[in-house]
Amino acid sequence: MAIEMTPNGTYGVTRSPGTLANSVLKRFGGLLVGLYRLLGGRGMRALGAPLLLLTTVGARSGKARVTPVAWFPDGSDSWLVVASAAGAARHPAYYGNMARKPDQVWIEVGRRRLKVQPASLSGARHDEAWRRIVSQSPGYQAYQDKTDRQIPVIRLTPAAGIPDDGRNPDKGLAAPPVSQRRSLP
């Protein structure tokens, strides 16, 4: 299963482009990425859930984008992320990037870095995962209540055929160089 691009909503939280708040968020995102890497992710949480760094490649720009996102365990070696955008009517950019370039997605969990395969959860699988996520982080239900779009849940699993040494598993299929990365699209 790949990423199924579900429709945007008709209402939700809005942020005006070019505002001071967006500028601060963009700068804070870059600081958060640097801090995450410095600390190896230790103690970094959002809505009570641990953070990981999600790297996607821009669908239009082709540039690597690094976004800190909360994650939830799903078995021994897979992670669930929620494309909530804090309850916005539109999906976050990383969700569209994953849908358009699913073969170009990496995560950093602690000091472990690996290429992953994203897959949308739907139907009963989405509903069951959503219940688990909301039981651990009730703030996600508040986000869902702010919009009419169904907030996607994405499972990330290690990409098939790529060995994992626990630190740099991509062995020839490395993530884009750090110099090409940018925080928060």
XYZ file of C-alpha atoms in Angstrom:
185
model
C 0.000 0.000 0.000
C 1.301 3.481 -0.839
C 0.236 6.916 0.286
C -3.374 7.591 -0.638
C -3.788 11.343 -1.034
C -7.111 12.014 0.690
C -9.035 15.237 0.009
C -8.284 18.446 1.856
C -11.022 19.781 4.088
C -13.228 22.833 3.683
C -12.433 24.312 7.094
C -9.811 24.126 9.791
C -7.063 26.064 11.514
C -5.569 28.712 9.225
C -2.217 30.444 9.225
C -1.659 33.425 7.014
C 1.497 33.146 4.911
C 4.152 35.755 5.623
C 3.038 36.415 9.199
C 5.428 36.818 12.098
C 4.104 33.595 13.621
C 5.013 31.618 10.482
C 8.468 33.187 10.396
C 9.067 32.254 14.038
C 7.776 28.711 13.434
C 10.089 28.255 10.468
C 13.122 29.440 12.448
C 12.114 27.410 15.493
C 11.782 24.329 13.293
C 15.386 24.700 12.151
C 16.546 25.087 15.748
C 14.494 22.056 16.755
C 16.136 19.927 14.043
C 19.600 21.006 15.196
C 18.748 20.393 18.839
C 17.302 16.973 17.979
C 20.504 15.944 16.242
C 22.656 17.323 19.046
C 20.714 15.423 21.706
C 19.984 12.357 19.613
C 16.283 13.059 20.170
C 16.465 12.324 23.901
C 13.628 13.959 25.809
C 12.122 15.614 22.730
C 8.351 15.248 22.627
C 5.240 16.804 21.099
C 1.766 16.255 22.539
C 3.343 13.705 24.874
C 4.777 11.571 22.054
C 8.452 11.230 21.095
C 9.731 13.072 18.024
C 11.516 11.805 14.949
C 12.937 13.731 12.019
C 11.131 13.022 8.751
C 12.990 13.838 5.539
C 10.973 14.051 2.347
C 11.840 15.454 -1.061
C 9.734 18.374 -2.257
C 7.268 17.285 -4.918
C 7.828 20.469 -6.920
C 11.157 21.814 -5.677
C 13.071 18.539 -5.528
C 14.752 19.784 -2.335
C 15.061 17.707 0.804
C 12.801 18.885 3.628
C 13.298 17.891 7.264
C 10.298 18.053 9.566
C 10.141 17.086 13.252
C 7.025 14.967 13.808
C 5.592 12.988 16.696
C 5.573 9.233 16.274
C 3.878 6.232 17.800
C 5.209 2.652 17.840
C 3.529 0.123 15.597
C 5.188 -3.211 16.176
C 8.878 -3.767 16.655
C 10.204 -1.847 13.661
C 7.576 0.529 12.311
C 6.394 3.987 13.257
C 3.067 5.775 12.897
C 2.990 9.493 12.106
C -0.059 11.711 11.912
C -0.453 14.307 9.131
C -2.493 16.620 11.348
C -1.153 20.092 10.491
C -2.649 21.075 13.864
C -6.163 20.693 12.464
C -5.689 22.738 9.280
C -8.014 22.229 6.325
C -4.998 21.351 4.149
C -2.595 18.465 4.600
C 0.963 19.271 5.690
C 3.473 19.557 2.843
C 5.378 16.444 3.926
C 2.254 14.336 3.335
C 2.030 15.483 -0.283
C 5.759 14.951 -0.700
C 5.456 11.378 0.588
C 2.521 10.701 -1.754
C 4.376 11.996 -4.807
C 7.825 10.616 -3.949
C 7.297 7.617 -1.631
C 10.698 6.172 -2.560
C 12.465 9.255 -1.168
C 11.550 9.227 2.516
C 13.967 8.884 5.447
C 13.652 9.124 9.209
C 15.985 9.777 12.080
C 14.891 8.154 15.326
C 17.370 9.021 18.017
C 20.731 8.493 16.342
C 19.362 5.826 14.011
C 18.830 6.934 10.421
C 17.070 4.865 7.787
C 15.198 4.919 4.536
C 11.529 4.051 5.021
C 8.503 3.101 2.983
C 5.380 5.139 3.852
C 1.900 3.632 3.644
C -1.468 5.217 4.412
C -3.751 3.455 6.825
C -7.419 3.339 5.851
C -10.680 1.884 7.062
C -10.532 -0.237 10.198
C -6.713 -0.090 10.282
C -6.843 3.733 10.385
C -9.586 3.744 13.012
C -7.751 1.305 15.295
C -4.459 3.208 14.996
C -6.290 6.508 15.555
C -7.826 5.183 18.796
C -4.376 4.137 20.056
C -2.843 7.488 19.103
C -5.611 9.530 20.733
C -5.440 7.422 23.904
C -1.730 8.305 24.177
C -2.005 11.904 22.908
C -5.541 13.344 23.281
C -4.473 16.568 21.560
C -4.804 14.831 18.211
C -8.550 14.477 18.747
C -8.710 18.237 19.317
C -6.987 18.683 15.939
C -9.505 16.363 14.263
C -12.357 18.338 15.831
C -11.061 21.535 14.164
C -11.311 20.257 10.586
C -13.630 18.252 8.361
C -10.830 16.351 6.607
C -9.920 12.922 7.895
C -6.459 13.307 9.374
C -4.185 10.720 7.745
C -2.165 8.186 9.721
C 0.935 6.916 7.926
C 2.919 3.796 8.785
C 6.643 4.028 8.136
C 8.553 0.767 7.772
C 12.191 0.186 6.827
C 12.557 0.089 3.043
C 12.854 -3.484 1.764
C 16.267 -4.701 0.740
C 18.175 -1.980 2.559
C 20.286 -3.351 5.415
C 20.108 -1.564 8.750
C 23.219 -1.261 10.893
C 21.309 0.737 13.503
C 23.075 3.980 12.591
C 23.302 4.531 8.836
C 21.300 1.830 7.090
C 21.105 3.307 3.628
C 24.375 1.777 2.342
C 24.487 3.530 -1.019
C 20.974 4.949 -0.857
C 21.743 7.743 1.566
C 19.456 10.606 2.386
C 20.213 13.884 0.672
C 23.291 15.661 2.050
C 22.706 17.848 5.089
C 23.638 20.901 2.989
C 20.504 20.323 0.852
C 18.165 19.953 3.790
C 15.835 22.610 5.018
C 13.616 22.513 8.046
C 9.860 22.818 8.045
C 8.495 23.232 4.527
